[in-house]
Tab-separated table of C-alpha atoms and ligand atoms in Angstrom:
chain	number	residue	atom	x	y	z
A	1274	UNK	CA	0.000	0.000	0.000
A	1275	UNK	CA	1.721	3.187	-1.128
A	1276	UNK	CA	-1.008	5.210	-2.732
A	1277	UNK	CA	-0.236	8.905	-2.512
A	1278	UNK	CA	-1.214	12.258	-3.936
A	1279	UNK	CA	0.294	15.731	-3.824
A	1280	UNK	CA	-1.957	18.773	-4.058
A	1281	UNK	CA	-1.535	22.510	-3.581
A	1282	UNK	CA	-3.764	25.508	-2.898
A	1283	UNK	CA	-3.089	29.242	-3.108
A	1284	UNK	CA	-2.992	31.811	-0.347
A	1285	UNK	CA	-5.431	34.717	-0.481
A	1286	UNK	CA	-5.838	38.421	-0.008
A	1287	UNK	CA	-9.078	40.184	0.798
A	1288	UNK	CA	-9.421	43.127	-1.593
A	1289	UNK	CA	-12.739	44.588	-0.410
A	1290	UNK	CA	-15.453	43.894	2.134
A	1291	UNK	CA	-13.760	42.399	5.209
A	1292	UNK	CA	-15.813	42.259	8.401
A	1293	UNK	CA	-19.054	43.215	6.632
A	1294	UNK	CA	-18.815	39.841	4.847
A	1295	UNK	CA	-19.255	38.107	8.211
A	1296	UNK	CA	-22.752	39.688	8.310
A	1297	UNK	CA	-24.156	38.628	4.966
A	1298	UNK	CA	-22.495	41.308	2.817
A	1299	UNK	CA	-20.417	40.723	-0.316
A	1300	UNK	CA	-16.632	40.894	-0.623
A	1301	UNK	CA	-13.942	40.637	-3.299
A	1302	UNK	CA	-11.064	38.249	-2.705
A	1303	UNK	CA	-8.131	37.130	-4.814
A	1304	UNK	CA	-5.897	34.040	-4.760
A	1305	UNK	CA	-2.155	34.776	-4.646
A	1306	UNK	CA	0.597	32.847	-6.403
A	1307	UNK	CA	2.204	31.555	-3.200
A	1308	UNK	CA	0.933	28.091	-2.408
A	1309	UNK	CA	0.661	25.555	0.351
A	1310	UNK	CA	1.502	21.994	-0.755
A	1311	UNK	CA	0.229	18.842	0.867
A	1312	UNK	CA	1.216	15.240	0.255
A	1313	UNK	CA	-1.157	12.553	1.504
A	1314	UNK	CA	-0.214	8.869	1.643
A	1315	UNK	CA	-2.535	5.946	2.438
A	1316	UNK	CA	-1.413	3.844	5.430
A	1317	UNK	CA	-2.566	0.316	6.169
A	1318	UNK	CA	-2.941	1.052	9.906
A	1319	UNK	CA	-5.845	3.268	10.932
A	1320	UNK	CA	-3.698	6.138	12.138
A	1321	UNK	CA	-3.189	9.788	11.213
A	1322	UNK	CA	0.402	11.006	10.924
A	1323	UNK	CA	1.314	14.628	10.327
A	1324	UNK	CA	4.462	16.535	9.548
A	1325	UNK	CA	3.963	20.278	9.059
A	1326	UNK	CA	7.343	21.806	9.944
A	1327	UNK	CA	6.287	25.334	8.879
A	1328	UNK	CA	3.860	25.348	11.828
A	1329	UNK	CA	6.182	23.348	14.098
A	1330	UNK	CA	4.401	20.003	13.842
A	1331	UNK	CA	6.873	17.143	13.688
A	1332	UNK	CA	5.908	13.451	13.810
A	1333	UNK	CA	2.419	14.060	15.191
A	1334	UNK	CA	0.436	10.814	15.354
A	1335	UNK	CA	-3.035	9.762	16.445
A	1336	UNK	CA	-5.398	6.801	16.028
A	1337	UNK	CA	-8.245	7.621	13.653
A	1338	UNK	CA	-10.802	6.804	16.368
A	1339	UNK	CA	-9.285	9.585	18.501
A	1340	UNK	CA	-9.488	12.324	15.850
A	1341	UNK	CA	-10.798	15.553	17.339
A	1342	UNK	CA	-10.181	14.326	20.914
A	1343	UNK	CA	-7.780	15.642	23.541
A	1344	UNK	CA	-5.488	18.631	23.192
A	1345	UNK	CA	-4.708	19.286	19.531
A	1346	UNK	CA	-1.690	21.500	18.785
A	1347	UNK	CA	-2.632	24.703	16.925
A	1348	UNK	CA	-0.677	23.769	13.790
A	1349	UNK	CA	-2.471	20.397	13.491
A	1350	UNK	CA	-6.019	21.530	14.221
A	1351	UNK	CA	-7.375	22.352	10.777
A	1352	UNK	CA	-5.924	19.259	9.106
A	1353	UNK	CA	-7.072	16.937	11.900
A	1354	UNK	CA	-10.628	18.283	12.017
A	1355	UNK	CA	-10.829	18.311	8.188
A	1356	UNK	CA	-9.747	14.672	8.231
A	1357	UNK	CA	-12.311	13.830	10.916
A	1358	UNK	CA	-15.131	15.536	9.013
A	1359	UNK	CA	-14.136	13.820	5.775
A	1360	UNK	CA	-13.953	10.353	7.363
A	1361	UNK	CA	-17.279	10.844	9.167
A	1362	UNK	CA	-18.935	11.284	5.768
A	1363	UNK	CA	-16.735	8.797	3.949
A	1364	UNK	CA	-15.572	6.037	6.315
A	1365	UNK	CA	-12.505	4.093	5.122
A	1366	UNK	CA	-10.442	1.267	6.543
A	1367	UNK	CA	-7.065	2.932	6.097
A	1368	UNK	CA	-4.967	5.557	7.770
A	1369	UNK	CA	-3.257	8.532	6.199
A	1370	UNK	CA	0.066	10.338	6.467
A	1371	UNK	CA	0.044	14.048	5.655
A	1372	UNK	CA	3.070	16.232	4.977
A	1373	UNK	CA	2.819	19.938	4.231
A	1374	UNK	CA	5.138	22.689	3.093
A	1375	UNK	CA	4.377	26.283	2.279
A	1376	UNK	CA	5.782	29.014	0.052
A	1377	UNK	CA	4.430	31.628	2.464
A	1378	UNK	CA	4.763	32.089	6.208
A	1379	UNK	CA	1.731	31.241	8.344
A	1380	UNK	CA	2.109	34.708	9.924
A	1381	UNK	CA	1.398	36.698	6.714
A	1382	UNK	CA	-2.366	36.307	6.952
A	1383	UNK	CA	-2.496	34.612	3.548
A	1384	UNK	CA	-4.842	31.952	4.916
A	1385	UNK	CA	-2.527	29.022	5.559
A	1386	UNK	CA	-5.098	27.237	7.760
A	1387	UNK	CA	-7.756	27.521	5.073
A	1388	UNK	CA	-5.392	26.386	2.331
A	1389	UNK	CA	-4.401	23.394	4.520
A	1390	UNK	CA	-8.068	22.537	5.166
A	1391	UNK	CA	-8.935	22.662	1.463
A	1392	UNK	CA	-5.825	20.662	0.490
A	1393	UNK	CA	-6.657	17.968	3.067
A	1394	UNK	CA	-10.203	17.460	1.821
A	1395	UNK	CA	-9.212	17.596	-1.832
A	1396	UNK	CA	-6.309	15.174	-1.330
A	1397	UNK	CA	-8.491	12.686	0.585
A	1398	UNK	CA	-11.150	12.796	-2.114
A	1399	UNK	CA	-8.483	11.960	-4.704
A	1400	UNK	CA	-6.816	9.249	-2.541
A	1401	UNK	CA	-10.072	7.419	-1.866
A	1402	UNK	CA	-11.692	8.079	-5.279
A	1403	UNK	CA	-14.596	10.054	-3.901
A	1404	UNK	CA	-15.834	12.580	-6.391
A	1405	UNK	CA	-16.446	15.930	-4.733
A	1406	UNK	CA	-17.642	19.048	-6.524
A	1407	UNK	CA	-16.115	22.410	-5.646
A	1408	UNK	CA	-19.308	23.226	-3.724
A	1409	UNK	CA	-18.940	20.014	-1.686
A	1410	UNK	CA	-15.284	20.751	-0.949
A	1411	UNK	CA	-16.333	24.244	0.182
A	1412	UNK	CA	-19.103	22.879	2.417
A	1413	UNK	CA	-16.873	20.376	4.192
A	1414	UNK	CA	-14.042	22.892	4.533
A	1415	UNK	CA	-16.401	25.560	5.864
A	1416	UNK	CA	-17.826	23.145	8.425
A	1417	UNK	CA	-14.241	22.425	9.535
A	1418	UNK	CA	-13.440	26.127	9.974
A	1419	UNK	CA	-16.661	26.796	11.886
A	1420	UNK	CA	-16.063	23.718	14.097
A	1421	UNK	CA	-12.717	25.234	15.096
A	1422	UNK	CA	-13.241	29.006	15.040
A	1423	UNK	CA	-16.976	29.357	15.436
A	1424	UNK	CA	-16.886	32.460	13.213
A	1425	UNK	CA	-15.826	33.331	9.680
A	1426	UNK	CA	-17.289	34.003	6.263
A	1427	UNK	CA	-15.365	31.269	4.423
A	1428	UNK	CA	-13.930	33.703	1.841
A	1429	UNK	CA	-10.418	32.306	2.268
A	1430	UNK	CA	-11.644	28.771	1.514
A	1431	UNK	CA	-13.343	29.980	-1.653
A	1432	UNK	CA	-10.086	31.611	-2.806
A	1433	UNK	CA	-8.172	28.385	-2.106
A	1434	UNK	CA	-10.729	26.224	-3.961
A	1435	UNK	CA	-11.761	28.386	-6.917
A	1436	UNK	CA	-8.669	30.587	-7.360
A	1437	UNK	CA	-8.798	33.751	-9.468
A	1438	UNK	CA	-10.475	36.878	-8.167
A	1439	UNK	CA	-13.978	36.294	-6.880
A	1440	UNK	CA	-17.061	38.102	-5.715
A	1441	UNK	CA	-17.960	36.235	-2.545
A	1442	UNK	CA	-20.964	36.390	-0.215
A	1443	UNK	CA	-20.952	34.947	3.331
A	1444	UNK	CA	-20.853	31.164	3.607
A	1445	UNK	CA	-20.419	30.803	-0.154
A	1446	UNK	CA	-23.961	31.998	-0.951
A	1447	UNK	CA	-22.468	33.604	-4.054
A	1448	UNK	CA	-19.073	32.688	-5.508
A	1449	UNK	CA	-18.634	34.464	-8.820
A	1450	UNK	CA	-15.344	34.769	-10.694
A	1451	UNK	CA	-14.486	38.311	-11.790
A	1452	UNK	CA	-12.830	38.911	-15.143
A	1453	UNK	CA	-9.602	40.303	-13.687
A	1454	UNK	CA	-6.237	39.893	-15.368
A	1455	UNK	CA	-3.105	41.605	-14.161
A	1456	UNK	CA	-3.719	43.914	-11.218
A	1457	UNK	CA	-0.942	46.275	-10.111
A	1458	UNK	CA	-1.224	45.300	-6.465
A	1459	UNK	CA	1.497	45.935	-3.900
A	1460	UNK	CA	1.424	44.082	-0.599
A	1461	UNK	CA	3.050	45.326	2.589
A	1462	UNK	CA	3.392	43.129	5.672
A	1463	UNK	CA	3.348	44.913	9.032
A	1464	UNK	CA	5.346	42.186	10.775
A	1465	UNK	CA	2.545	41.786	13.301
A	1466	UNK	CA	0.366	38.684	13.410
A	1467	UNK	CA	-3.298	39.579	13.752
A	1468	UNK	CA	-5.762	37.327	15.506
A	1469	UNK	CA	-8.788	37.156	13.228
A	1470	UNK	CA	-11.199	35.708	15.796
A	1471	UNK	CA	-10.367	38.418	18.352
A	1472	UNK	CA	-10.985	41.135	15.765
A	1473	UNK	CA	-14.217	39.549	14.515
A	1474	UNK	CA	-15.426	39.357	18.129
A	1475	UNK	CA	-14.415	42.971	18.740
A	1476	UNK	CA	-16.514	44.104	15.758
A	1477	UNK	CA	-19.397	41.968	17.004
A	1478	UNK	CA	-19.229	43.705	20.400
A	1479	UNK	CA	-19.271	47.076	18.638
A	1480	UNK	CA	-22.301	45.964	16.660
A	1481	UNK	CA	-24.126	45.022	19.884
A	1482	UNK	CA	-23.143	48.287	21.594
A	1483	UNK	CA	-23.818	50.554	18.674
A	1484	UNK	CA	-25.989	48.772	16.103
A	1485	UNK	CA	-26.979	51.868	14.151
A	1486	UNK	CA	-23.462	53.052	13.431
A	1487	UNK	CA	-21.964	49.629	12.709
A	1488	UNK	CA	-24.871	48.575	10.488
A	1489	UNK	CA	-24.308	51.843	8.624
A	1490	UNK	CA	-20.629	50.985	8.141
A	1491	UNK	CA	-21.555	47.541	6.766
A	1492	UNK	CA	-24.057	49.099	4.351
A	1493	UNK	CA	-21.408	51.564	3.112
A	1494	UNK	CA	-18.913	48.734	2.652
A	1495	UNK	CA	-21.488	46.752	0.671
A	1496	UNK	CA	-22.021	49.741	-1.613
A	1497	UNK	CA	-18.244	50.090	-2.128
A	1498	UNK	CA	-17.884	46.383	-2.937
A	1499	UNK	CA	-20.578	46.632	-5.621
A	1500	UNK	CA	-18.852	49.669	-7.151
A	1501	UNK	CA	-15.491	47.887	-6.955
A	1502	UNK	CA	-16.942	44.882	-8.787
A	1503	UNK	CA	-17.912	47.155	-11.687
A	1504	UNK	CA	-14.522	48.893	-11.604
A	1505	UNK	CA	-12.748	45.508	-11.744
A	1506	UNK	CA	-14.858	44.511	-14.737
A	1507	UNK	CA	-13.601	47.664	-16.514
A	1508	UNK	CA	-10.038	47.316	-15.133
A	1509	UNK	CA	-10.418	50.917	-13.910
A	1510	UNK	CA	-7.559	50.900	-11.401
A	1511	UNK	CA	-7.842	54.575	-10.522
A	1512	UNK	CA	-11.432	54.001	-9.472
A	1513	UNK	CA	-10.529	50.822	-7.584
A	1514	UNK	CA	-7.859	52.772	-5.677
A	1515	UNK	CA	-10.348	55.480	-4.763
A	1516	UNK	CA	-12.765	52.811	-3.510
A	1517	UNK	CA	-9.975	51.180	-1.485
A	1518	UNK	CA	-9.407	54.468	0.338
A	1519	UNK	CA	-13.120	54.740	1.095
A	1520	UNK	CA	-13.237	51.118	2.299
A	1521	UNK	CA	-10.277	51.846	4.593
A	1522	UNK	CA	-12.118	54.849	6.109
A	1523	UNK	CA	-15.091	52.617	6.914
A	1524	UNK	CA	-12.786	50.035	8.530
A	1525	UNK	CA	-11.245	52.810	10.629
A	1526	UNK	CA	-14.744	53.710	11.844
A	1527	UNK	CA	-15.057	50.222	13.357
A	1528	UNK	CA	-11.561	50.506	14.768
A	1529	UNK	CA	-9.848	47.513	13.157
A	1530	UNK	CA	-6.894	49.326	11.629
A	1531	UNK	CA	-3.653	49.834	13.573
A	1532	UNK	CA	-0.846	52.350	13.759
A	1533	UNK	CA	1.482	50.166	11.670
A	1534	UNK	CA	-1.201	49.578	9.033
A	1535	UNK	CA	-2.023	53.308	8.955
A	1536	UNK	CA	1.677	54.181	8.503
A	1537	UNK	CA	2.154	51.798	5.571
A	1538	UNK	CA	-1.131	52.866	3.981
A	1539	UNK	CA	-0.285	56.536	4.262
A	1540	UNK	CA	3.259	55.959	2.905
A	1541	UNK	CA	1.865	54.133	-0.143
A	1542	UNK	CA	-0.650	56.890	-0.823
A	1543	UNK	CA	2.014	59.606	-0.509
A	1544	UNK	CA	4.197	57.689	-2.981
A	1545	UNK	CA	1.431	57.980	-5.564
A	1546	UNK	CA	-0.700	54.860	-5.086
A	1547	UNK	CA	-4.249	55.140	-6.446
A	1548	UNK	CA	-5.369	53.856	-3.081
A	1549	UNK	CA	-4.481	51.620	-0.153
A	1550	UNK	CA	-6.198	49.734	2.644
A	1551	UNK	CA	-5.724	46.959	5.138
A	1552	UNK	CA	-6.466	43.419	3.948
A	1553	UNK	CA	-8.200	40.873	6.176
A	1554	UNK	CA	-9.176	41.275	9.802
A	1555	UNK	CA	-6.879	44.262	10.476
A	1556	UNK	CA	-4.814	44.799	13.605
A	1557	UNK	CA	-1.675	43.708	11.707
A	1558	UNK	CA	-0.973	41.240	8.879
A	1559	UNK	CA	-0.927	42.975	5.487
A	1560	UNK	CA	-1.981	46.167	3.757
A	1561	UNK	CA	-2.503	46.399	0.020
A	1562	UNK	CA	-1.982	49.286	-2.370
A	1563	UNK	CA	-2.831	49.760	-6.002
A	1564	UNK	CA	-0.512	51.852	-8.134
A	1565	UNK	CA	0.551	52.210	-11.712
A	1566	UNK	CA	3.276	49.723	-12.720
A	1567	UNK	CA	5.530	52.705	-13.610
A	1568	UNK	CA	5.716	53.873	-9.979
A	1569	UNK	CA	5.585	50.464	-8.334
A	1570	UNK	CA	9.196	50.726	-7.125
A	1571	UNK	CA	8.502	54.092	-5.421
A	1572	UNK	CA	5.488	52.685	-3.605
A	1573	UNK	CA	7.447	49.608	-2.529
A	1574	UNK	CA	10.298	51.763	-1.222
A	1575	UNK	CA	7.873	54.006	0.668
A	1576	UNK	CA	6.303	50.949	2.338
A	1577	UNK	CA	9.743	49.656	3.317
A	1578	UNK	CA	10.865	53.062	4.606
A	1579	UNK	CA	7.731	53.092	6.787
A	1580	UNK	CA	8.828	49.781	8.348
A	1581	UNK	CA	6.861	47.317	6.199
A	1582	UNK	CA	8.046	44.244	4.332
A	1583	UNK	CA	7.008	44.120	0.680
A	1584	UNK	CA	5.649	40.704	-0.323
A	1585	UNK	CA	5.917	40.220	-4.062
A	1586	UNK	CA	2.886	38.236	-5.142
A	1587	UNK	CA	0.708	38.025	-8.206
A	1588	UNK	CA	-3.039	37.854	-7.876
A	1589	UNK	CA	-5.494	35.586	-9.676
A	1590	UNK	CA	-3.662	32.333	-8.973
A	1591	UNK	CA	-5.135	28.922	-9.794
A	1592	UNK	CA	-7.289	27.202	-7.165
A	1593	UNK	CA	-6.583	23.840	-5.515
A	1594	UNK	CA	-4.988	21.334	-7.894
A	1595	UNK	CA	-3.014	18.112	-8.119
A	1596	UNK	CA	0.755	18.476	-8.338
A	1597	UNK	CA	3.211	15.956	-9.768
A	1598	UNK	CA	4.579	13.959	-6.840
B	1496	PMV	O1	-7.653	37.852	8.904
B	1496	PMV	P1	-8.068	37.210	7.636
B	1496	PMV	O2	-7.094	37.460	6.509
B	1496	PMV	O3	-8.397	35.788	7.790
B	1496	PMV	O4	-9.398	37.952	7.168
B	1496	PMV	C1	-10.540	38.036	7.984
B	1496	PMV	C2	-11.653	38.678	7.244
B	1496	PMV	C3	-12.929	38.854	8.067
B	1496	PMV	O5	-13.918	39.405	7.192
B	1496	PMV	C4	-12.694	39.835	9.193
B	1496	PMV	C5	-13.419	37.538	8.639
B	1496	PMV	C6	-14.017	36.578	7.626
B	1496	PMV	O6	-14.053	35.388	7.916
B	1496	PMV	O7	-14.480	37.018	6.559
């Protein structure tokens, strides 16, 4: 028994609509060309083995009957629960060894947990010849994320599964590819790891305390996302930049930006970017800027001078796929 498969899924960046998307609003998300790879091998014993050195998991092992039980290390959680959910629906008489490696650091906020979840479910479906549609992969992955985090829109899973740049509504109610080709996006990493769940809970508390204002912010963000969708369809980058600035102002109103993010955003704008905003939950992770290719270097330098690390990525990457092993 040595059946194996290697798959990979892209990281993601939220372009528009974060936070509001947790409350039924739309968002725009893109897949980036840095990928997480996962090799899955069938084992004759009913055990789960995991090596994921990028998240400090070395020689982790568990009996399949114990999946989801006991203390699970952070780096193993998403893969273990994905495995458990998959096997609950599709019982098999074998075990599986999983090995992962990633082109991006788990601290960037590119969605390494989501990419790992999607890769696990996709790889298992291929290993055990169970045909799953993209919708089914999304459903099982989304259940896994909710089992672990309790909150989340699932946008990062959609990016990992479908790839490209997509218009996404909460829980995958709408997943529509946008006709986007090359986008002059610049990404600056603050060096600070943000905790998504903490920030989502903070916004929820604000919503309870001040429903009128926060609902108003969500409605404004929804409006901006719809305008951004049209601007993407026309590749009108100046307009997209302007909308990014407006989206950032709304995110500041719910207090999810940070000093470091604000510094990088302001540096990019001063260097001539069409617009800039945080990407994801806020509090740290990455900011994104849009600027003409001709002044890209200036914007990158400005971000670095303001203390950020420029991450060179292309958008619109391919979704989850099989790799040659
Ligand atoms: O922190 P990230 O990159 O996972 O982005 C979170 C985006 C939120 O809208 C705040 C949460 C979500 O699940 O959509």
